[in-house]
Amino acid sequence: MIIGYYEQSYFDGGYYCKITQKDNETKYKIETISSEVPNYVPCADKYIKKYETIDFKNEYVDIAKEIKNKLKIKYVSNNILIDKLIKYISSINLDKLANHTYQDDDIYDGNNWRLYIEIFDKKYFIEGYQIQPKEVQEIYNQLHKIVERYIKNSFNGILGFAIGDAMGVPLEFVQREKLMNNPVTEMLGYGSHNVPKGTWSDDTSMTLATIDSIINTGTIDYTDIANNFLRWFKDAKYTATNEVFGIGRTTLHALANFEQDKSNPTDCGENSEMSNGNGSLMRMLPIAYYCYKQIQNNQINNEKVLKIVKGVSSITHAHEISILGCYIYTMYAIRLLNGDEKYNSYEYIKNLDYSMFSKDSLSRYDRILKNDISKLDINEIKSLGYIVDTLEATLWVLLNTSNYNQAIIGAINLGNDTDTIGACTGGLAGIIYGEDSINSNWKNSLLKIEYIQDLCDKFDDKLEEIINNPEECNNNPK
């Protein structure tokens, strides 16, 4: 009995196959009925490797038995394959999935549904051409939830951030010309700060301090975040080697202000034109994760995101130029978490409403917001500690590279403020390309990676708790 058709496709070609069930048994035969020209999913070539076809040798097999506990699904969002496996989904019933008859002419047109399936560590693309059966829609509903928990987990971005930071630490203050003549492609030790290989800087420490605050309070609590910053600065908490280094002047003054008067941490940040370093930009990634979850559940809008960003930045950096840079970075990260492609995300931030900012502050970001930062020559990109320069360099590198490792190598070899540019670039690249794309030697060299993983797991759990039980969590920043 013919119970359905599907397509197996991969980059060198594709096949339309027929599923036949043997009498009333749970055995099926898969036969190739026609071949196709190379088949591409839009944009997927940037994320996936070649696919191999399923070969059951035209014999009846118990498919469900064959792949039990070995079925892993990949998820497609806006035609972009997010290259990260997720755990076995027990609710998928292959009999129900296959039990939908397709006519031959339906194969070539009509609405379609897509599932990427991995069996025995080989990748297969199964595509049925028909309006989604109820069972398939239910699977997609579950996939959306699982993607939030297992694909868009914070470890992708935070690990990417920490590695970019650690890669840049030994090179901080080194001039670009020297690095261009001898580019660094491996994680090194000592160098500029005389610390062991795999050591992260204040960038990651303050990011982890922010995450820990959200875990403990269930909200954005500016006072608690500021207190965590003091624990880092005074007690070396959240550090890789129990040593504090790299703290910026503006951050140092702000924390001194807060230690003297803890009444309102958002009034402690420096507010002069000369206080627009990248010290608040470098710790915005946890805020992007927090706000993304809230936006997805219609609990906040862009105006509320800006309010949160302003408060978090103002703990140390209260000038409007810093707040605007942090807002652009956060909104860009949110679009990436939403599954948008990096160029589309860039167009999105260029078209946001920035009318609440002064013309003078906006003019500083003209090369990002009014032009195309990716088109500039490398000699036009500065890599200093000024927030505008850091954001420009981050986006320029990200838009001109095609994988995580390229992005980090490109970022750190720009020279000067290499740890922060490496970190900010690494956080976004980690979201786009995922943990599995990161050079394994770099991961193995990163200090306290298990600690970062554990903190990210707790962070993800807390974000789910905030969304699922808003009445039990303090959802309003304070």
Coordinates of C-alpha atoms in Angstrom, one line a residue:
M1 CA 0.0 0.0 0.0
I2 CA 1.4 3.4 -1.0
I3 CA 1.1 5.7 2.0
G4 CA 3.0 8.7 0.9
Y5 CA 5.8 10.4 -1.0
Y6 CA 8.7 12.5 0.2
E7 CA 11.9 14.1 -1.1
Q8 CA 15.4 13.3 0.0
S9 CA 17.6 16.1 -1.2
Y10 CA 21.2 17.2 -0.7
F11 CA 23.4 19.8 -2.4
D12 CA 24.5 17.5 -5.3
G13 CA 21.0 16.5 -6.2
G14 CA 17.7 15.2 -4.9
Y15 CA 15.4 12.2 -5.2
Y16 CA 11.6 11.9 -5.0
C17 CA 10.8 8.7 -3.1
K18 CA 7.8 6.6 -2.4
I19 CA 6.9 5.0 0.9
T20 CA 5.1 1.7 0.7
Q21 CA 3.8 -0.2 3.7
K22 CA 3.9 -4.0 3.8
D23 CA 0.4 -5.2 4.3
N24 CA -0.7 -4.2 7.8
E25 CA 2.8 -4.6 9.3
T26 CA 4.9 -1.8 10.6
K27 CA 7.4 -2.3 7.9
Y28 CA 8.0 0.1 5.0
K29 CA 9.9 0.2 1.7
I30 CA 11.4 3.4 0.4
E31 CA 11.9 3.6 -3.4
T32 CA 13.4 6.3 -5.6
I33 CA 10.9 7.3 -8.3
S34 CA 12.6 10.3 -9.9
S35 CA 15.7 12.3 -9.5
E36 CA 16.1 16.1 -9.4
V37 CA 18.7 18.8 -10.1
P38 CA 20.7 20.1 -7.2
N39 CA 18.3 21.3 -4.5
Y40 CA 19.1 24.3 -2.2
V41 CA 17.3 25.7 0.7
P42 CA 17.8 29.5 0.6
C43 CA 20.7 30.6 2.7
A44 CA 21.2 27.1 4.1
D45 CA 24.5 26.7 2.3
K46 CA 26.1 29.0 4.9
Y47 CA 25.0 26.6 7.7
I48 CA 25.0 23.0 6.5
K49 CA 27.2 20.5 4.8
K50 CA 26.2 18.0 2.1
Y51 CA 23.3 15.6 2.8
E52 CA 23.5 11.9 2.1
T53 CA 20.5 10.0 0.9
I54 CA 18.8 7.2 2.8
D55 CA 19.5 3.8 1.4
F56 CA 17.2 1.1 2.6
K57 CA 18.1 -1.1 -0.5
N58 CA 14.4 -1.2 -1.4
E59 CA 13.7 -3.7 1.4
Y60 CA 11.0 -3.5 4.0
V61 CA 12.3 -2.4 7.4
D62 CA 10.8 -1.3 10.7
I63 CA 11.8 2.4 10.4
A64 CA 10.5 3.3 13.9
K65 CA 12.7 0.5 15.4
E66 CA 15.7 1.5 13.3
I67 CA 15.8 5.1 14.5
K68 CA 14.4 4.7 18.0
N69 CA 16.3 7.0 20.3
K70 CA 18.5 8.0 17.4
L71 CA 16.2 10.5 15.7
K72 CA 17.5 14.1 16.0
I73 CA 15.8 17.0 14.3
K74 CA 17.1 20.2 13.1
Y75 CA 14.9 23.3 12.9
V76 CA 14.4 25.7 10.0
S77 CA 13.4 29.2 10.8
N78 CA 12.9 31.6 7.9
N79 CA 14.7 29.2 5.6
I80 CA 17.8 29.3 7.7
L81 CA 19.1 26.0 9.1
I82 CA 20.3 26.5 12.7
D83 CA 23.1 24.0 12.9
K84 CA 22.5 22.6 16.3
L85 CA 21.1 19.1 17.2
I86 CA 18.4 18.8 19.7
K87 CA 17.4 15.8 21.7
Y88 CA 15.1 13.0 20.7
I89 CA 11.4 14.1 20.4
S90 CA 9.4 11.1 21.6
S91 CA 6.1 12.5 20.4
I92 CA 7.0 12.0 16.7
N93 CA 5.0 9.1 15.4
L94 CA 6.4 8.0 12.1
D95 CA 3.2 6.0 11.2
K96 CA 1.1 9.1 11.6
L97 CA 3.6 11.3 9.9
A98 CA 3.6 9.0 6.9
N99 CA -0.1 8.3 6.9
H100 CA -1.0 11.1 4.5
T101 CA -1.5 10.1 0.8
Y102 CA 0.0 12.4 -1.8
Q103 CA -0.8 12.4 -5.5
D104 CA 2.0 12.4 -7.9
D105 CA 1.3 15.9 -9.3
D106 CA 1.2 17.3 -5.7
I107 CA 4.8 16.6 -5.4
Y108 CA 5.8 19.5 -7.5
D109 CA 3.7 22.3 -6.1
G110 CA 1.5 23.5 -3.3
N111 CA 2.2 24.4 0.3
N112 CA 5.0 22.4 1.9
W113 CA 6.4 21.5 5.3
R114 CA 9.9 20.7 6.1
L115 CA 11.8 18.6 8.7
Y116 CA 15.5 18.1 8.9
I117 CA 16.2 14.7 10.3
E118 CA 19.5 13.1 11.4
I119 CA 19.7 9.3 11.6
F120 CA 22.9 7.5 12.7
D121 CA 24.8 10.8 12.5
K122 CA 24.0 11.1 8.8
K123 CA 21.8 14.1 7.7
Y124 CA 18.6 13.7 5.7
F125 CA 16.2 16.3 4.4
I126 CA 12.6 15.0 4.3
E127 CA 10.1 17.3 2.6
G128 CA 6.5 16.6 2.0
Y129 CA 4.5 18.6 -0.5
Q130 CA 1.0 19.2 0.9
I131 CA -0.8 21.3 3.5
Q132 CA 0.6 20.4 6.9
P133 CA -1.1 17.3 8.4
K134 CA -2.3 17.9 12.0
E135 CA 0.4 15.7 13.3
V136 CA 3.2 17.6 11.6
Q137 CA 1.8 20.9 12.9
E138 CA 1.9 19.5 16.4
I139 CA 5.5 18.5 15.9
Y140 CA 6.3 22.1 14.8
N141 CA 4.6 23.5 17.9
Q142 CA 6.9 21.4 20.0
L143 CA 9.9 22.3 17.9
H144 CA 9.3 26.0 18.6
K145 CA 9.4 25.3 22.3
I146 CA 12.4 23.1 22.1
V147 CA 14.3 25.5 19.9
E148 CA 13.9 28.1 22.6
R149 CA 15.4 25.8 25.2
Y150 CA 18.0 23.8 23.3
I151 CA 19.0 25.7 20.2
K152 CA 18.7 29.3 21.3
N153 CA 20.3 28.5 24.7
S154 CA 22.4 31.2 26.1
F155 CA 25.6 29.1 26.1
N156 CA 26.0 29.6 22.4
G157 CA 26.3 33.3 22.7
I158 CA 28.0 33.5 26.1
L159 CA 30.6 30.9 25.2
G160 CA 31.2 32.7 21.9
F161 CA 31.6 35.9 23.9
A162 CA 34.1 34.4 26.5
I163 CA 36.2 32.8 23.8
G164 CA 36.4 36.0 21.8
D165 CA 37.4 37.8 25.0
A166 CA 40.1 35.3 25.9
M167 CA 41.5 35.2 22.4
G168 CA 41.9 39.0 22.5
V169 CA 43.3 39.4 26.0
P170 CA 47.0 38.6 25.1
L171 CA 46.8 41.0 22.1
E172 CA 45.2 44.1 23.8
F173 CA 47.0 47.3 22.8
V174 CA 49.0 45.5 20.0
Q175 CA 49.0 47.6 16.9
R176 CA 47.1 46.4 13.8
E177 CA 50.1 46.6 11.5
K178 CA 52.1 44.1 13.6
L179 CA 49.1 41.7 13.8
M180 CA 48.5 41.9 10.0
N181 CA 52.1 41.0 9.3
N182 CA 51.8 38.0 11.7
P183 CA 48.1 37.2 12.3
V184 CA 47.2 35.3 15.5
T185 CA 44.9 32.3 14.9
E186 CA 45.4 30.3 18.1
M187 CA 44.6 31.1 21.7
L188 CA 47.7 32.4 23.4
G189 CA 48.8 33.0 27.0
Y190 CA 50.4 35.9 28.8
G191 CA 51.1 38.7 26.4
S192 CA 49.6 42.1 27.2
H193 CA 48.3 41.1 30.6
N194 CA 50.6 38.3 31.6
V195 CA 47.8 35.8 32.4
P196 CA 47.5 32.2 31.4
K197 CA 46.0 31.0 28.1
G198 CA 42.2 30.9 28.2
T199 CA 41.8 33.8 30.7
W200 CA 38.9 36.1 30.1
S201 CA 38.9 39.8 31.1
D202 CA 36.5 42.2 32.8
D203 CA 34.2 41.9 29.7
T204 CA 33.2 38.3 30.5
S205 CA 33.3 38.8 34.3
M206 CA 30.8 41.7 34.2
T207 CA 28.7 39.7 31.7
L208 CA 28.6 36.7 34.1
A209 CA 27.8 39.0 37.0
T210 CA 24.8 40.3 35.1
I211 CA 23.6 36.8 34.4
D212 CA 24.0 35.8 38.0
S213 CA 21.9 38.7 39.1
I214 CA 19.1 37.8 36.8
I215 CA 19.3 34.2 38.0
N216 CA 19.1 35.3 41.7
T217 CA 16.4 38.1 41.3
G218 CA 14.3 36.9 38.4
T219 CA 14.4 40.4 36.9
I220 CA 16.7 43.3 36.0
D221 CA 17.6 44.6 39.4
Y222 CA 20.1 47.5 38.9
T223 CA 21.1 47.5 42.5
D224 CA 21.8 43.8 42.5
I225 CA 23.7 44.0 39.3
A226 CA 25.8 46.8 40.6
N227 CA 26.5 44.8 43.8
N228 CA 27.7 41.9 41.7
F229 CA 30.0 44.3 39.9
L230 CA 31.5 45.2 43.3
R231 CA 31.9 41.6 44.2
W232 CA 33.9 41.2 41.0
F233 CA 36.0 44.2 41.4
K234 CA 36.7 43.8 45.2
D235 CA 36.6 40.0 45.7
A236 CA 37.5 38.8 42.2
K237 CA 34.2 36.9 41.8
Y238 CA 33.3 35.9 38.3
T239 CA 37.0 35.9 37.2
A240 CA 38.9 33.1 35.5
T241 CA 42.0 33.2 37.7
N242 CA 40.8 35.0 40.9
E243 CA 42.5 38.1 39.5
V244 CA 40.9 41.3 38.4
F245 CA 42.5 43.2 35.5
G246 CA 41.4 45.5 32.6
I247 CA 38.9 47.6 34.4
G248 CA 38.2 50.9 32.6
R249 CA 38.4 54.3 34.2
T250 CA 34.7 55.1 33.7
T251 CA 33.6 51.8 35.2
L252 CA 36.1 52.3 38.1
H253 CA 34.7 55.8 38.9
A254 CA 31.1 54.6 38.7
L255 CA 31.6 51.6 41.0
A256 CA 33.3 54.0 43.5
N257 CA 30.3 56.2 43.3
F258 CA 28.0 53.3 43.9
E259 CA 30.0 52.0 46.9
Q260 CA 29.7 55.4 48.6
D261 CA 26.0 55.8 47.9
K262 CA 23.9 52.8 46.9
S263 CA 20.6 54.6 46.8
N264 CA 20.3 54.7 43.0
P265 CA 22.9 52.7 40.9
T266 CA 21.7 54.2 37.6
D267 CA 22.8 57.7 38.9
C268 CA 26.3 56.4 39.4
G269 CA 27.4 56.2 35.8
E270 CA 29.7 58.8 34.2
N271 CA 27.8 61.2 32.0
S272 CA 30.4 63.2 30.2
E273 CA 31.3 63.2 26.5
M274 CA 34.6 61.7 27.4
S275 CA 33.0 58.7 29.2
N276 CA 31.8 56.8 26.2
G277 CA 34.1 53.8 26.3
N278 CA 32.8 50.4 25.5
G279 CA 32.5 49.3 29.2
S280 CA 28.7 48.9 29.1
L281 CA 28.4 47.6 25.5
M282 CA 30.5 44.6 26.5
R283 CA 27.9 43.4 29.0
M284 CA 24.7 43.7 27.0
L285 CA 24.4 40.2 25.7
P286 CA 22.5 38.8 28.8
I287 CA 20.1 41.8 28.4
A288 CA 19.4 40.7 24.8
Y289 CA 18.6 37.2 26.0
Y290 CA 16.3 38.5 28.7
C291 CA 14.5 41.0 26.5
Y292 CA 14.2 38.5 23.6
K293 CA 12.3 36.1 25.8
Q294 CA 10.0 38.9 27.0
I295 CA 9.4 40.1 23.5
Q296 CA 8.5 36.6 22.3
N297 CA 5.9 36.4 24.9
N298 CA 4.5 39.9 24.3
Q299 CA 5.5 41.1 27.7
I300 CA 7.6 44.0 26.6
N301 CA 8.1 46.1 23.4
N302 CA 11.1 48.0 22.0
E303 CA 10.4 51.0 24.2
K304 CA 10.7 48.8 27.3
V305 CA 13.9 47.3 25.9
L306 CA 15.4 50.7 25.6
K307 CA 14.4 51.5 29.2
I308 CA 16.2 48.4 30.4
V309 CA 19.3 49.0 28.3
K310 CA 19.5 52.6 29.5
G311 CA 19.3 51.5 33.1
V312 CA 21.8 48.7 32.8
S313 CA 24.3 50.9 30.9
S314 CA 23.8 53.8 33.2
I315 CA 25.2 51.9 36.2
T316 CA 28.6 52.8 34.7
H317 CA 28.0 54.6 31.4
A318 CA 25.2 57.1 31.4
H319 CA 25.9 59.2 28.4
E320 CA 23.4 59.0 25.5
I321 CA 26.0 57.9 23.0
S322 CA 26.8 54.9 25.2
I323 CA 23.1 54.1 25.7
L324 CA 22.4 54.3 21.9
G325 CA 25.3 52.0 21.1
C326 CA 24.1 49.5 23.7
Y327 CA 20.6 49.7 22.3
I328 CA 21.7 49.0 18.7
Y329 CA 23.8 46.0 19.8
T330 CA 21.0 44.6 21.9
M331 CA 18.4 45.0 19.2
Y332 CA 20.7 43.4 16.7
A333 CA 21.3 40.4 19.0
I334 CA 17.5 40.1 19.6
R335 CA 16.9 39.8 15.9
L336 CA 19.6 37.1 15.6
L337 CA 18.0 35.2 18.4
N338 CA 14.7 35.5 16.5
G339 CA 16.3 33.5 13.7
D340 CA 16.8 36.4 11.3
E341 CA 19.8 36.2 9.0
K342 CA 22.6 38.6 9.9
Y343 CA 22.2 40.9 6.9
N344 CA 18.5 41.1 7.4
S345 CA 19.1 41.8 11.1
Y346 CA 21.4 44.6 10.1
E347 CA 18.7 46.1 7.9
Y348 CA 16.3 45.8 10.8
I349 CA 18.4 47.9 13.2
K350 CA 19.0 50.5 10.5
N351 CA 15.2 51.1 10.2
L352 CA 14.4 51.2 13.9
D353 CA 12.8 54.3 15.5
Y354 CA 15.6 56.3 17.1
S355 CA 13.7 59.6 17.4
M356 CA 14.1 59.6 21.1
F357 CA 17.9 60.2 20.7
S358 CA 19.5 63.5 19.9
K359 CA 20.7 64.3 16.4
D360 CA 24.2 64.7 17.7
S361 CA 24.3 61.2 19.3
L362 CA 22.7 59.7 16.2
S363 CA 25.2 61.3 13.9
R364 CA 28.0 59.3 15.6
Y365 CA 26.4 56.1 14.3
D366 CA 25.8 57.3 10.7
R367 CA 28.2 54.8 9.2
I368 CA 26.1 52.1 10.8
L369 CA 22.6 53.4 10.5
K370 CA 22.7 55.5 7.3
N371 CA 25.3 53.7 5.3
D372 CA 26.5 50.1 5.0
I373 CA 29.3 49.5 7.5
S374 CA 30.3 46.2 5.8
K375 CA 31.3 48.0 2.6
L376 CA 34.1 50.1 4.3
D377 CA 37.7 49.2 3.8
I378 CA 39.5 47.7 6.7
N379 CA 41.6 50.9 7.0
E380 CA 38.5 52.9 7.7
I381 CA 37.6 50.7 10.7
K382 CA 39.0 51.8 14.0
S383 CA 39.4 49.3 16.9
L384 CA 39.8 51.6 19.8
G385 CA 37.8 51.6 23.1
Y386 CA 35.4 54.3 22.0
I387 CA 31.9 52.6 21.9
V388 CA 31.2 53.8 18.4
D389 CA 34.5 52.4 17.1
T390 CA 33.9 49.0 18.9
L391 CA 30.3 48.7 17.5
E392 CA 31.5 49.5 14.0
A393 CA 34.3 47.0 14.2
T394 CA 32.1 44.3 15.6
L395 CA 29.4 44.6 12.9
W396 CA 32.1 45.1 10.1
V397 CA 33.8 41.8 11.1
L398 CA 30.6 39.9 11.6
L399 CA 29.1 41.0 8.2
N400 CA 32.4 40.2 6.3
T401 CA 33.0 36.7 7.7
S402 CA 31.1 33.5 7.2
N403 CA 31.8 31.4 10.3
Y404 CA 32.6 31.9 14.0
N405 CA 36.3 31.1 13.7
Q406 CA 36.8 33.6 10.9
A407 CA 34.9 36.3 12.8
I408 CA 37.1 35.9 15.9
I409 CA 40.4 35.8 14.0
G410 CA 39.2 38.9 12.0
A411 CA 38.2 40.7 15.2
I412 CA 41.3 40.2 17.3
N413 CA 43.7 40.9 14.5
L414 CA 42.3 44.4 14.2
G415 CA 44.5 45.3 17.1
N416 CA 44.2 47.7 20.0
D417 CA 41.0 46.9 22.1
T418 CA 41.1 43.3 21.0
D419 CA 39.4 41.7 24.0
T420 CA 36.2 43.7 23.9
I421 CA 36.0 43.6 20.1
G422 CA 36.7 39.9 20.2
A423 CA 34.0 39.4 22.9
C424 CA 31.3 41.6 21.3
T425 CA 31.9 39.9 17.9
G426 CA 32.1 36.4 19.5
G427 CA 28.8 36.8 21.3
L428 CA 26.9 37.6 18.1
A429 CA 28.8 35.0 16.1
G430 CA 28.0 32.4 18.8
I431 CA 24.3 33.1 18.3
I432 CA 24.5 32.8 14.5
Y433 CA 26.8 29.8 14.2
G434 CA 26.3 27.9 17.5
E435 CA 28.7 26.2 19.9
D436 CA 29.5 23.4 17.6
S437 CA 31.1 25.8 15.1
I438 CA 33.7 27.0 17.5
N439 CA 37.3 25.8 17.2
S440 CA 37.6 22.8 19.6
N441 CA 41.1 23.9 20.6
W442 CA 39.8 27.2 21.7
K443 CA 37.0 25.7 23.7
N444 CA 39.4 23.3 25.4
S445 CA 41.7 26.1 26.3
L446 CA 39.1 28.4 27.9
L447 CA 39.4 28.4 31.7
K448 CA 36.3 27.5 33.8
I449 CA 34.2 26.5 30.8
E450 CA 32.1 24.2 33.0
Y451 CA 31.4 27.1 35.3
I452 CA 30.2 29.2 32.4
Q453 CA 28.1 26.2 31.1
D454 CA 26.5 25.7 34.5
L455 CA 25.7 29.4 34.9
C456 CA 24.1 29.5 31.4
D457 CA 22.0 26.5 32.2
K458 CA 20.7 28.2 35.3
F459 CA 20.1 31.4 33.3
D460 CA 18.0 29.5 30.7
D461 CA 16.0 27.9 33.4
K462 CA 15.3 31.2 35.1
L463 CA 14.3 32.8 31.8
E464 CA 11.8 29.9 31.3
E465 CA 10.5 30.4 34.8
I466 CA 10.1 34.1 34.3
I467 CA 8.0 33.5 31.1
N468 CA 6.0 30.6 32.5
N469 CA 5.3 32.0 35.9
P470 CA 5.4 35.8 35.5
E471 CA 3.2 36.3 38.6
E472 CA 5.9 34.6 40.7
C473 CA 8.8 36.5 39.3
N474 CA 9.7 40.2 39.7
N475 CA 9.4 41.0 36.0
N476 CA 9.7 44.8 36.3
P477 CA 13.2 46.2 36.3
K478 CA 14.1 48.0 39.5

